[in-house]
PDB file of C-alpha atoms in Angstrom:
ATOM      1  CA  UNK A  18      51.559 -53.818 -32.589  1.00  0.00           C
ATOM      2  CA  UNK A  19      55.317 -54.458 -31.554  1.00  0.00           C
ATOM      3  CA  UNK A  20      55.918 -56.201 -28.432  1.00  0.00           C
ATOM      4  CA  UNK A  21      58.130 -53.870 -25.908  1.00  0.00           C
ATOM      5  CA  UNK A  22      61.190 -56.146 -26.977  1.00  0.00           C
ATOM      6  CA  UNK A  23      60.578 -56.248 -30.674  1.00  0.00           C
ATOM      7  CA  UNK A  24      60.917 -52.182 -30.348  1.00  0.00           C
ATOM      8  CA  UNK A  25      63.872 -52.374 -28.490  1.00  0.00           C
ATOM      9  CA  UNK A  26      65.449 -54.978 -31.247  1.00  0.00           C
ATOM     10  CA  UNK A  27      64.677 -52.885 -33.741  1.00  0.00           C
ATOM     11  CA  UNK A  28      65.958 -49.456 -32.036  1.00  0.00           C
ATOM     12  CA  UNK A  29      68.722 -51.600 -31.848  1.00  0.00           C
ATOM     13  CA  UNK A  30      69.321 -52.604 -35.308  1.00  0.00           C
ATOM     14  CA  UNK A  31      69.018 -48.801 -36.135  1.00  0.00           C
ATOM     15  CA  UNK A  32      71.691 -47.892 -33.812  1.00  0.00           C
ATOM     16  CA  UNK A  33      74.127 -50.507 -35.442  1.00  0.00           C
ATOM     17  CA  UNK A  34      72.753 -49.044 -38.883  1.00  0.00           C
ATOM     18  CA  UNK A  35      74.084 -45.622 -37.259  1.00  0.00           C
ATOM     19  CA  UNK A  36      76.699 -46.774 -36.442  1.00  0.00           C
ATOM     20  CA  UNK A  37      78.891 -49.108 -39.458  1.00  0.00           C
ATOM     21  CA  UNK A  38      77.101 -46.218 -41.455  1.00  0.00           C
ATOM     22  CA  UNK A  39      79.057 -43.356 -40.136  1.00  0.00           C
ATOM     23  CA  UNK A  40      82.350 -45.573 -39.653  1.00  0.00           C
ATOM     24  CA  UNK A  41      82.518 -46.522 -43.682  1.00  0.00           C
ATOM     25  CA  UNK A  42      81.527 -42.664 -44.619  1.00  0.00           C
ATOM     26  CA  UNK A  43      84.330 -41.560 -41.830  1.00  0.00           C
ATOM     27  CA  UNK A  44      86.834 -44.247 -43.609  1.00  0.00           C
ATOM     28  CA  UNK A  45      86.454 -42.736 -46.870  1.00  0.00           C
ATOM     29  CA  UNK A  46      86.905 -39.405 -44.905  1.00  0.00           C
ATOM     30  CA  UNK A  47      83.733 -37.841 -46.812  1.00  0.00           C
ATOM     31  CA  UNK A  48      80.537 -38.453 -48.075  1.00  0.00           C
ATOM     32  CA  UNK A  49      76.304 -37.871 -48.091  1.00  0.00           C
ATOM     33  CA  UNK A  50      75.751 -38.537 -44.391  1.00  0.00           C
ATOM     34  CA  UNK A  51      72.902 -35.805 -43.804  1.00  0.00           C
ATOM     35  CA  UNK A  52      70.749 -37.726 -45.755  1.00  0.00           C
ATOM     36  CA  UNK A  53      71.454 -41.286 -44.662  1.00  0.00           C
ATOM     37  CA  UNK A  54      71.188 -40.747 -41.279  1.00  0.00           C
ATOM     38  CA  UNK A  55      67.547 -39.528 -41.731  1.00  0.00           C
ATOM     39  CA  UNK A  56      66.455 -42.702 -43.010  1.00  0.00           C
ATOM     40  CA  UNK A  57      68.227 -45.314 -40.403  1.00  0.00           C
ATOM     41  CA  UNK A  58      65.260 -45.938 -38.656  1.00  0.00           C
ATOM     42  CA  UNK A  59      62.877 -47.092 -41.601  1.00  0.00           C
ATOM     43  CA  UNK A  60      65.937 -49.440 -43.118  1.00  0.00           C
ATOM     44  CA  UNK A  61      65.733 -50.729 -39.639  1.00  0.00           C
ATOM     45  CA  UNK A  62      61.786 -51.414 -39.470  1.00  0.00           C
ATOM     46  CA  UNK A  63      62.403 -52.728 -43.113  1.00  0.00           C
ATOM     47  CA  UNK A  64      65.049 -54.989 -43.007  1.00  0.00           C
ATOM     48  CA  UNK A  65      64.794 -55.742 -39.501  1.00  0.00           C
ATOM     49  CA  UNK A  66      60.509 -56.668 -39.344  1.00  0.00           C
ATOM     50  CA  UNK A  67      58.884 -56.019 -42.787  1.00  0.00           C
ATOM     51  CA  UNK A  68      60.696 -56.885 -45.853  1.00  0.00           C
ATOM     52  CA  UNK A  69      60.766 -60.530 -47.062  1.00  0.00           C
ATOM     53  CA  UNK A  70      64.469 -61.273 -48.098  1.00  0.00           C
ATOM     54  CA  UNK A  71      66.665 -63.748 -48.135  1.00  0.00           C
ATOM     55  CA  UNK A  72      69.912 -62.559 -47.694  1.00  0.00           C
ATOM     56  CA  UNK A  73      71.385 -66.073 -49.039  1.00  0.00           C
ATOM     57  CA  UNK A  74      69.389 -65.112 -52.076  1.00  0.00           C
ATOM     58  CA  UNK A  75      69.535 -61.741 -53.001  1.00  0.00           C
ATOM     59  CA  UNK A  76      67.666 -62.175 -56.432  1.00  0.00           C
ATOM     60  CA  UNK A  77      65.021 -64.269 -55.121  1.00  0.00           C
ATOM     61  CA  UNK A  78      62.241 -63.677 -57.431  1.00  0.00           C
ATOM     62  CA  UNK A  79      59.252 -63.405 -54.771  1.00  0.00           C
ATOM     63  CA  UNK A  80      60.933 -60.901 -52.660  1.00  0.00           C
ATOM     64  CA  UNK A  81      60.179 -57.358 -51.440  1.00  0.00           C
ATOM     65  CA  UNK A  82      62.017 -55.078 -53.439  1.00  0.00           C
ATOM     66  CA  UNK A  83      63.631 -51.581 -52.064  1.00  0.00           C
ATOM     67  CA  UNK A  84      64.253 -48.642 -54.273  1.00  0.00           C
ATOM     68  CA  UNK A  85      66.334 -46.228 -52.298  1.00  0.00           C
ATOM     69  CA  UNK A  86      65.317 -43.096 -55.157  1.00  0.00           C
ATOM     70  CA  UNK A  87      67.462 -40.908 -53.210  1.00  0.00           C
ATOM     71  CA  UNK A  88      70.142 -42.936 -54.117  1.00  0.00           C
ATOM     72  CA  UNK A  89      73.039 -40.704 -52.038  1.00  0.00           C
ATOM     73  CA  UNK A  90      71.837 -42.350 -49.188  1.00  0.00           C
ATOM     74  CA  UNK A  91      73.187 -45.325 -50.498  1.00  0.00           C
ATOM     75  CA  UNK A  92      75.649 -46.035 -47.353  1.00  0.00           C
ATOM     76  CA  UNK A  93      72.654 -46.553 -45.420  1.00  0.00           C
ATOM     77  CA  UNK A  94      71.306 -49.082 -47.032  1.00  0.00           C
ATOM     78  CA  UNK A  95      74.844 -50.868 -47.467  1.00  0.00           C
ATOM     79  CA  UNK A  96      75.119 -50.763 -43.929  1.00  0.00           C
ATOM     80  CA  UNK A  97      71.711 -52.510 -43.295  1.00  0.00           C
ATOM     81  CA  UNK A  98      72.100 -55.355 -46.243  1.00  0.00           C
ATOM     82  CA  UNK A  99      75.607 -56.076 -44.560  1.00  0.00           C
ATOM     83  CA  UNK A 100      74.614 -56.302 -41.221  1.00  0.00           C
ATOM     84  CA  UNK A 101      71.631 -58.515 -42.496  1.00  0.00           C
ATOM     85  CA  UNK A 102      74.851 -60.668 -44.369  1.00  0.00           C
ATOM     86  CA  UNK A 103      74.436 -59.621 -47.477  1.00  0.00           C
ATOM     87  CA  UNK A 104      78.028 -59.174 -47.270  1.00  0.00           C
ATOM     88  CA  UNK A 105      80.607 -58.843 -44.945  1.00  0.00           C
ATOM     89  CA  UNK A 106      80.711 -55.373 -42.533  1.00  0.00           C
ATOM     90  CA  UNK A 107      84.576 -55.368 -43.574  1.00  0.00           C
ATOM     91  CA  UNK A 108      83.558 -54.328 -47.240  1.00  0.00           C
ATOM     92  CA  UNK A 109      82.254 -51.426 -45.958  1.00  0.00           C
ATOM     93  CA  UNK A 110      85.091 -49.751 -45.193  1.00  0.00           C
ATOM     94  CA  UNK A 111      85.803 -49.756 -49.573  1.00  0.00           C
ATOM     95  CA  UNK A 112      82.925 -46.955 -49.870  1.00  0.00           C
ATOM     96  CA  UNK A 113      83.682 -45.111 -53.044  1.00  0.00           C
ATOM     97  CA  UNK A 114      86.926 -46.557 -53.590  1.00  0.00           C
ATOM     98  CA  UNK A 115      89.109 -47.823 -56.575  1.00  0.00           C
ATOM     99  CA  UNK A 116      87.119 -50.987 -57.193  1.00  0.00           C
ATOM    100  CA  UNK A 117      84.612 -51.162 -54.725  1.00  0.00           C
ATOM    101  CA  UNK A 118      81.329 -52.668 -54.967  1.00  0.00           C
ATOM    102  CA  UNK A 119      79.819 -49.660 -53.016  1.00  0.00           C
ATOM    103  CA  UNK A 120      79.768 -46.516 -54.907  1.00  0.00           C
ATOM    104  CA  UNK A 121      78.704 -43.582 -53.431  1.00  0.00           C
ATOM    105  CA  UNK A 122      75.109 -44.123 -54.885  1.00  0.00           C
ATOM    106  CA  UNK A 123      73.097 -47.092 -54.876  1.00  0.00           C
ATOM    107  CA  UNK A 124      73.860 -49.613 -58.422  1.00  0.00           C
ATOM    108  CA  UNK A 125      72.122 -52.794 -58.338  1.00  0.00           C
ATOM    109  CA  UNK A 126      75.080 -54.004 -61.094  1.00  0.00           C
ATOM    110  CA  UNK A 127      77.685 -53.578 -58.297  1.00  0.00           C
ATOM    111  CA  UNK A 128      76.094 -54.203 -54.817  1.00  0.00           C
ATOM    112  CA  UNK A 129      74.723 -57.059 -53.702  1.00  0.00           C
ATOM    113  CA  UNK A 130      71.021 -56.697 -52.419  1.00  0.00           C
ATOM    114  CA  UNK A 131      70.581 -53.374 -54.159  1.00  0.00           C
ATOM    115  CA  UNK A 132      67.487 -53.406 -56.381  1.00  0.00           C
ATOM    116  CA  UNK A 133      67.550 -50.851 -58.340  1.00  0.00           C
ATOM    117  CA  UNK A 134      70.245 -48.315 -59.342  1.00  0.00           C
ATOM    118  CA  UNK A 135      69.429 -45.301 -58.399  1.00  0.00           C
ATOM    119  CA  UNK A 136      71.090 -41.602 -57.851  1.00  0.00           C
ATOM    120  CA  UNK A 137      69.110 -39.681 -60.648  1.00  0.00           C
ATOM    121  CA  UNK A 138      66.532 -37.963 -58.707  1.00  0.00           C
ATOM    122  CA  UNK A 139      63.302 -38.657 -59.397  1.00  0.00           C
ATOM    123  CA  UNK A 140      63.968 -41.373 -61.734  1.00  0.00           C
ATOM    124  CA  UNK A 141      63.965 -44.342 -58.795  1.00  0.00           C
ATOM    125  CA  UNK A 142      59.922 -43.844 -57.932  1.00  0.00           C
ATOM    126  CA  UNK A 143      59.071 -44.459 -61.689  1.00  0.00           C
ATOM    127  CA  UNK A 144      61.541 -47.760 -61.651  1.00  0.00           C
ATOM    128  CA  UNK A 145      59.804 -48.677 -58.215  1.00  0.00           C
ATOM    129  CA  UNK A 146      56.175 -47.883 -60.094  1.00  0.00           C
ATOM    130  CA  UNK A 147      57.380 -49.840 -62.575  1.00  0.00           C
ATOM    131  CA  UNK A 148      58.295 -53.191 -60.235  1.00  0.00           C
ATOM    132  CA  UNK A 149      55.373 -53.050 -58.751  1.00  0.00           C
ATOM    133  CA  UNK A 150      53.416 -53.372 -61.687  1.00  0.00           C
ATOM    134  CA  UNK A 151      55.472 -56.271 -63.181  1.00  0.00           C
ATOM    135  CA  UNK A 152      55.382 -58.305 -59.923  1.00  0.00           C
ATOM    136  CA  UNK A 153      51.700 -57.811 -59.854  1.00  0.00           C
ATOM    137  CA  UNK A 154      51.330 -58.635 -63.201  1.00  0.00           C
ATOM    138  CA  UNK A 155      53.321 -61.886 -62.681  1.00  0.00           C
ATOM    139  CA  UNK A 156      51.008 -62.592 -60.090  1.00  0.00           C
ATOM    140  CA  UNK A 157      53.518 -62.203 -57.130  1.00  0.00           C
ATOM    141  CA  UNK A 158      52.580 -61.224 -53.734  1.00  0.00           C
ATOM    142  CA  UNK A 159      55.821 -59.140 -53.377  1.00  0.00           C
ATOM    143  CA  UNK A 160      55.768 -55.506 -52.395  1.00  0.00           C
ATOM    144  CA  UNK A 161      58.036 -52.344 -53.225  1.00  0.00           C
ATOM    145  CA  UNK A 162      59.236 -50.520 -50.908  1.00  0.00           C
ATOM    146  CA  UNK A 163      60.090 -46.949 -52.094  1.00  0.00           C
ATOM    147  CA  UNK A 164      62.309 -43.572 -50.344  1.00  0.00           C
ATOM    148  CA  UNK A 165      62.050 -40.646 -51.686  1.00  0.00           C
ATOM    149  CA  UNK A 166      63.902 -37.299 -50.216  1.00  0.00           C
ATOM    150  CA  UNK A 167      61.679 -34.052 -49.538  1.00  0.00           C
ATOM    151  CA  UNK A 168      63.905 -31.904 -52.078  1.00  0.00           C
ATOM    152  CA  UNK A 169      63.289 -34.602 -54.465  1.00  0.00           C
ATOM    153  CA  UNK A 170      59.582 -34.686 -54.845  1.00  0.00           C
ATOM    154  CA  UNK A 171      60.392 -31.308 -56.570  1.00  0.00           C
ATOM    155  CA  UNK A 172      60.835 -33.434 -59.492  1.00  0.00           C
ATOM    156  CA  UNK A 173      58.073 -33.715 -61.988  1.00  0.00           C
ATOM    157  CA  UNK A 174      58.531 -37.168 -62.427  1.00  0.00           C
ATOM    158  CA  UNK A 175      57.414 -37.908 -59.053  1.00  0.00           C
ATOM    159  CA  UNK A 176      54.180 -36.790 -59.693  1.00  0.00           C
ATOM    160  CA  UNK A 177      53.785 -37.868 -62.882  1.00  0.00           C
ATOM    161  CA  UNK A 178      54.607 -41.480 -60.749  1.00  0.00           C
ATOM    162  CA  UNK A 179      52.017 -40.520 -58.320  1.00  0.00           C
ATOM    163  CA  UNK A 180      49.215 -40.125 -60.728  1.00  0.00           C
ATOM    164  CA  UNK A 181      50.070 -43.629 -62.752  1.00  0.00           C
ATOM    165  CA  UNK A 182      50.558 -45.489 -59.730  1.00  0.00           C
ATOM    166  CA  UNK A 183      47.081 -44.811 -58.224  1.00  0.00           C
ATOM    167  CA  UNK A 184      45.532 -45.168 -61.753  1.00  0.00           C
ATOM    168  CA  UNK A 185      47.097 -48.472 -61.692  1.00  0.00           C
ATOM    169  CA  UNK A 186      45.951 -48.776 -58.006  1.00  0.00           C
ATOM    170  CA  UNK A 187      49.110 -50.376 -56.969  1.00  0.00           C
ATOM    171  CA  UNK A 188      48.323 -51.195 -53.590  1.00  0.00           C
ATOM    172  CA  UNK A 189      51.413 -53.356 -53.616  1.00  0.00           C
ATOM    173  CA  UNK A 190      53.725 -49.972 -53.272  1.00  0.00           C
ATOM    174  CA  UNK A 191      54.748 -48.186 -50.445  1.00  0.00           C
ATOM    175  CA  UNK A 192      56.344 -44.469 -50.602  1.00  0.00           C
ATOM    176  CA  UNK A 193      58.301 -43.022 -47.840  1.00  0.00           C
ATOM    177  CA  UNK A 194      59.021 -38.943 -48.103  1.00  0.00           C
ATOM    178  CA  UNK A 195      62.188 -38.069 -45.559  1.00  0.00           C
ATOM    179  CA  UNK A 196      60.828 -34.919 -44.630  1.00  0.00           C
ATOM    180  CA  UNK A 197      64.300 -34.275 -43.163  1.00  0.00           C
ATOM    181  CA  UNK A 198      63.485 -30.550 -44.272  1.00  0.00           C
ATOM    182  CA  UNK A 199      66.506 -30.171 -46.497  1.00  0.00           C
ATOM    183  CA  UNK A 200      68.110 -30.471 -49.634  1.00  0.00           C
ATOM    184  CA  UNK A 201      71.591 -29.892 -50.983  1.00  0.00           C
ATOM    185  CA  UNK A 202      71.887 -26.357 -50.694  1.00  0.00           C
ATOM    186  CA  UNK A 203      69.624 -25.390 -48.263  1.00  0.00           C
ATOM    187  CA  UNK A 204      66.062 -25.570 -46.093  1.00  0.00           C
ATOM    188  CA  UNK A 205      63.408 -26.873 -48.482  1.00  0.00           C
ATOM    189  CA  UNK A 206      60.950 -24.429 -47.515  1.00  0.00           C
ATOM    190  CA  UNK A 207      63.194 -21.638 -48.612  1.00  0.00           C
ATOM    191  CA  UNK A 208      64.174 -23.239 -52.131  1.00  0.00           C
ATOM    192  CA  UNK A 209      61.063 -25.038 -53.025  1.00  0.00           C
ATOM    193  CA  UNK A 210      58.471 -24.924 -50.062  1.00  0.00           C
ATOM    194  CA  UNK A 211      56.864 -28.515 -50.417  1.00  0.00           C
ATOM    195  CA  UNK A 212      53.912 -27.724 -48.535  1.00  0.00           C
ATOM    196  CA  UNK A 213      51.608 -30.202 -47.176  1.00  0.00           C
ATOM    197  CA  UNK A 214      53.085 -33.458 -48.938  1.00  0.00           C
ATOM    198  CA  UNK A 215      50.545 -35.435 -47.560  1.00  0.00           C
ATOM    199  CA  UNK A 216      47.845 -34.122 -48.619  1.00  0.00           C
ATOM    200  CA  UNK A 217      49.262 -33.606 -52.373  1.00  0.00           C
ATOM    201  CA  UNK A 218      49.619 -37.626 -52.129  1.00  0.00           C
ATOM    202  CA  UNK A 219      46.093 -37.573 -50.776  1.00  0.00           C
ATOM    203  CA  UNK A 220      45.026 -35.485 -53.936  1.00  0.00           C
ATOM    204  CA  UNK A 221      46.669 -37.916 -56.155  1.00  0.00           C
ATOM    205  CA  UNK A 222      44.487 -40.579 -54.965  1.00  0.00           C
ATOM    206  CA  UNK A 223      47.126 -42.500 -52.917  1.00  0.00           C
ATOM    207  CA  UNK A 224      46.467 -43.661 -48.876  1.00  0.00           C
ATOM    208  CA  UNK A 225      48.807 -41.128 -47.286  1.00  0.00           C
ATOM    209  CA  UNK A 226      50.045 -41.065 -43.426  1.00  0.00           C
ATOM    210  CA  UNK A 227      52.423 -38.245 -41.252  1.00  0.00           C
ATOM    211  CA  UNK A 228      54.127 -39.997 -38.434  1.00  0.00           C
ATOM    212  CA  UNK A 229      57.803 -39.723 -36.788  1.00  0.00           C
ATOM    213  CA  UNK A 230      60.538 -40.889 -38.802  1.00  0.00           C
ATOM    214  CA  UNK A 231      62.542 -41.128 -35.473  1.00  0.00           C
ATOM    215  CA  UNK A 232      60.257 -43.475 -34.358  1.00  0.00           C
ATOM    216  CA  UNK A 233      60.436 -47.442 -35.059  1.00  0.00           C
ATOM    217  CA  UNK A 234      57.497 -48.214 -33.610  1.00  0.00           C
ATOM    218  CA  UNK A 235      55.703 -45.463 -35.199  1.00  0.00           C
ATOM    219  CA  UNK A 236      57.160 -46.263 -38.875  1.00  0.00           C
ATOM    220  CA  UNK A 237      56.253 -50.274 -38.265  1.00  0.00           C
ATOM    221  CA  UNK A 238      52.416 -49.674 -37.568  1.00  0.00           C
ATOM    222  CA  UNK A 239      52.090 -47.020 -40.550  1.00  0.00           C
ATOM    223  CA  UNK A 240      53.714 -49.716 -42.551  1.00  0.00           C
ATOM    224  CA  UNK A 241      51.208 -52.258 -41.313  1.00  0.00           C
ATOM    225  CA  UNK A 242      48.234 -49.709 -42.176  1.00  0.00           C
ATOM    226  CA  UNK A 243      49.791 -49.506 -45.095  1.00  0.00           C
ATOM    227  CA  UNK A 244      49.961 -52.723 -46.300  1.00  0.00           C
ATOM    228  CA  UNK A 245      46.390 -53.202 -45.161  1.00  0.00           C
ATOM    229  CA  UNK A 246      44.980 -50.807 -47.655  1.00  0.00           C
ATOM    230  CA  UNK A 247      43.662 -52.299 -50.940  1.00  0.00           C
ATOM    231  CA  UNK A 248      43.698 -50.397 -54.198  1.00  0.00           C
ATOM    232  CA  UNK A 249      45.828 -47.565 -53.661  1.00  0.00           C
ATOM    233  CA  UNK A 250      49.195 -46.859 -53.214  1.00  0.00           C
ATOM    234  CA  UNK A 251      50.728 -45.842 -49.961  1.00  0.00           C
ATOM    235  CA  UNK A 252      52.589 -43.410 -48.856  1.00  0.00           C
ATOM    236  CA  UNK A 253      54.110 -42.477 -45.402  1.00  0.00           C
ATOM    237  CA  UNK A 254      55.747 -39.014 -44.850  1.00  0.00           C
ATOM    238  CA  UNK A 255      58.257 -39.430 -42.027  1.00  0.00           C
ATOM    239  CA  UNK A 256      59.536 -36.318 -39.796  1.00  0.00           C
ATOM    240  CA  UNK A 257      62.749 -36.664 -39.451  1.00  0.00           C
ATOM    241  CA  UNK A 258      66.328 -34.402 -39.232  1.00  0.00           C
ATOM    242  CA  UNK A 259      69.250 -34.516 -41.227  1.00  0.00           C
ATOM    243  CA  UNK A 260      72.032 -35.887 -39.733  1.00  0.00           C
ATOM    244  CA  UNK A 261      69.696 -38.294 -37.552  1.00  0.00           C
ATOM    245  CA  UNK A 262      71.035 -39.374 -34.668  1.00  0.00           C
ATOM    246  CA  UNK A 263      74.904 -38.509 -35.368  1.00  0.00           C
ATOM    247  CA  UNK A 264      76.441 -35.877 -32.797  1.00  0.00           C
ATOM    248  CA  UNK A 265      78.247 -33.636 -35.205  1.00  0.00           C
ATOM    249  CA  UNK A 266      76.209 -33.700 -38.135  1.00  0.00           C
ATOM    250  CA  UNK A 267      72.832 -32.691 -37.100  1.00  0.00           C
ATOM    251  CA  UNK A 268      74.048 -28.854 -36.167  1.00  0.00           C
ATOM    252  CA  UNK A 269      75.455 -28.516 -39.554  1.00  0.00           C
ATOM    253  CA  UNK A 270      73.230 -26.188 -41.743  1.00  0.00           C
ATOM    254  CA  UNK A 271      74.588 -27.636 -45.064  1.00  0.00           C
ATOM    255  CA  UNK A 272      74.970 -31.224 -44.110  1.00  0.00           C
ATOM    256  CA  UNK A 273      73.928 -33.267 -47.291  1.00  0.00           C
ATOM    257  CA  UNK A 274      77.647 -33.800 -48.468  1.00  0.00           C
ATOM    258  CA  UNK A 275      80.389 -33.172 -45.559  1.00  0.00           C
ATOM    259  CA  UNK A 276      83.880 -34.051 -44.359  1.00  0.00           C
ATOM    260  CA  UNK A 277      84.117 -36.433 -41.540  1.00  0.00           C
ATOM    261  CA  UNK A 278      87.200 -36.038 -39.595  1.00  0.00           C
ATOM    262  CA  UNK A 279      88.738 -39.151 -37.791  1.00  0.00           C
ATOM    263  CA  UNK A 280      88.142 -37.810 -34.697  1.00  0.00           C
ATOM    264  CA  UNK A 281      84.429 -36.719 -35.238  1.00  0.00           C
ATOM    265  CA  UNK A 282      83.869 -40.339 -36.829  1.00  0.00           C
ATOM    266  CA  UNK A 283      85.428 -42.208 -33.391  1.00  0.00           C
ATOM    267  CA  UNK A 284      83.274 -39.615 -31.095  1.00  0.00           C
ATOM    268  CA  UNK A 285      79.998 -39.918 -32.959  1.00  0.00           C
ATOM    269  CA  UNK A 286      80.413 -43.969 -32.964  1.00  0.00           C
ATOM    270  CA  UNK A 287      81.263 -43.490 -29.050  1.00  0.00           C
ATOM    271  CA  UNK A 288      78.529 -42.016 -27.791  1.00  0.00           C
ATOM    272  CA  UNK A 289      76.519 -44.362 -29.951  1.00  0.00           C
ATOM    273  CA  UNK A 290      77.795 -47.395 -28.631  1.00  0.00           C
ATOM    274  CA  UNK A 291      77.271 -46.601 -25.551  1.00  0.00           C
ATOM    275  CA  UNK A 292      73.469 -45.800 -26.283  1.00  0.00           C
ATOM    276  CA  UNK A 293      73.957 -49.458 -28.112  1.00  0.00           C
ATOM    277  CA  UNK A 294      75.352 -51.132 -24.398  1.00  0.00           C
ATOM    278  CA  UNK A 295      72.109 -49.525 -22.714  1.00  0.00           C
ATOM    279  CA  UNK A 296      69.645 -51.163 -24.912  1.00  0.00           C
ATOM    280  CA  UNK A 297      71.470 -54.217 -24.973  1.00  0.00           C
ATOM    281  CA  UNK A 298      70.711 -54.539 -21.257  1.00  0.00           C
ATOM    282  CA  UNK A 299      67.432 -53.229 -21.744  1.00  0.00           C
ATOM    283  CA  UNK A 300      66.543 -56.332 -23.614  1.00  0.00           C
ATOM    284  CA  UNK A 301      68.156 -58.727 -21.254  1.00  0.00           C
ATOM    285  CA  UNK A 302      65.876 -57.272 -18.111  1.00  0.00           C
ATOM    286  CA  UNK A 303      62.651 -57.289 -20.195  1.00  0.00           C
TER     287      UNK A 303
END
């Protein structure tokens, strides 16, 4: 269990996540910011308490590997690896750019600290499948780390992961569903209703867990259940809402891909620096 301070770190680290994350998608003046702001939280119980990196050696070969499958979200995750040092916060601001190194989804052949290139859906949890069976096989203690959006466990491929990872009984993988509740063009339950993803992980044979994707303390101790279940996968379905945590995004129905004005961008980082001052002092009086 997280120590009152180690909660308020990490709530922290998400709020700077939130933060250079809506400021490099605001630069470019556009981009997928639904669907990255609904996974903030777990990049910041990942990179900020459970995954072991090195950021002065991103290609370490006994590290935890992430597969971001939903690979729009990529500005998320660039966000988190820079403020970890990865690479300098400046770069950010090159999103999707003439020569960047930060395309608008994730490519392990551009960015550094991205493990896997991702953006075909579906595609990124048989590559993560796939890693943790190799590093297993190698006889590493590593563990993949795997997010998956709700619209795209309609893929078949997903499933067709599911069923070979708990043959396999990878216990060294952990899923995460963003059960954000939408997809590109609309509420999931009205395109594709996804039902009870839990239990269809359950049904697969994998260790499966519901818990608030808002949450860091939440996300942290179904990641420690998780990695204290031997020989099955994992997988933890987090509640969450698209547009997470930024002002003008969340009350947009079709928020997956959206302008950001200049305006909206300084407002939204505003308010959440402000939030960012508060738990700053919060730490100091604990």
């Amino acid at each position: 269990m997280l120590s009152k301070q180690e909660i308020k770190e990490l709530e922290i680290l998400a709020l700077k996540i939130r933060i250079e994350t809506i400021r490099e998608i605001g630069t470019l003046g556009f981009g997928h910011l639904g669907g990255a702001m609904s996974i903030v939280e777990t990049l910041a119980v990942l990179y900020g308490k459970v995954m072991n990196v090195d950021p002065k050696n991103p290609r370490w070969e006994d590290r935890d590997w992430l597969v971001c499958s939903k690979g729009h979200a990529g500005p998320a995750v660039y966000a988190a690896l820079a403020i970890k040092g990865y690479f300098p916060l400046e770069e950010l601001k090159t999103l999707n750019k003439p020569r960047t190194r930060l395309p608008s989804h994730c490519d392990r052949n551009l960015t550094i600290g991205i493990d896997m290139t991702t953006g075909s859906l579906g595609q990124g949890a048989s590559t993560a499948a796939g890693i943790a069976l190799g590093n297993r096989m190698s006889g590493r203690n590593s563990r993949t780390y795997l997010i998956l959006g709700d619209g795209e466990i309609q893929e078949g491929q997903v499933w067709e992961m599911a069923s070979f990872a708990a043959h396999r009984k990878l216990d060294n993988l952990i899923a995460f569903v963003d059960n954000n509740k939408k997809q590109l063009d609309g509420y999931t339950k009205d395109i594709n209703d996804p039902g009870d993803i839990r239990a269809k992980f359950e049904s697969f044979g994998w260790y499966a867990q519901d818990v608030d994707g808002k949450c860091v303390a939440s996300i942290y101790e179904a990641v420690e259940r998780a990695r204290n279940t031997r020989g099955k996968p994992s997988v933890i379905v987090l509640d969450t809402i698209k547009g997470q945590g930024c002002c003008f995004a969340e009350d947009i129905l079709f928020n997956h891909h959206i302008e950001v004005s200049e305006s909206q961008m300084n407002e939204a980082i505003e308010k959440l620096e402000k939030k960012l001052e508060e738990k700053l002092e919060e730490v100091v009086s604990i």
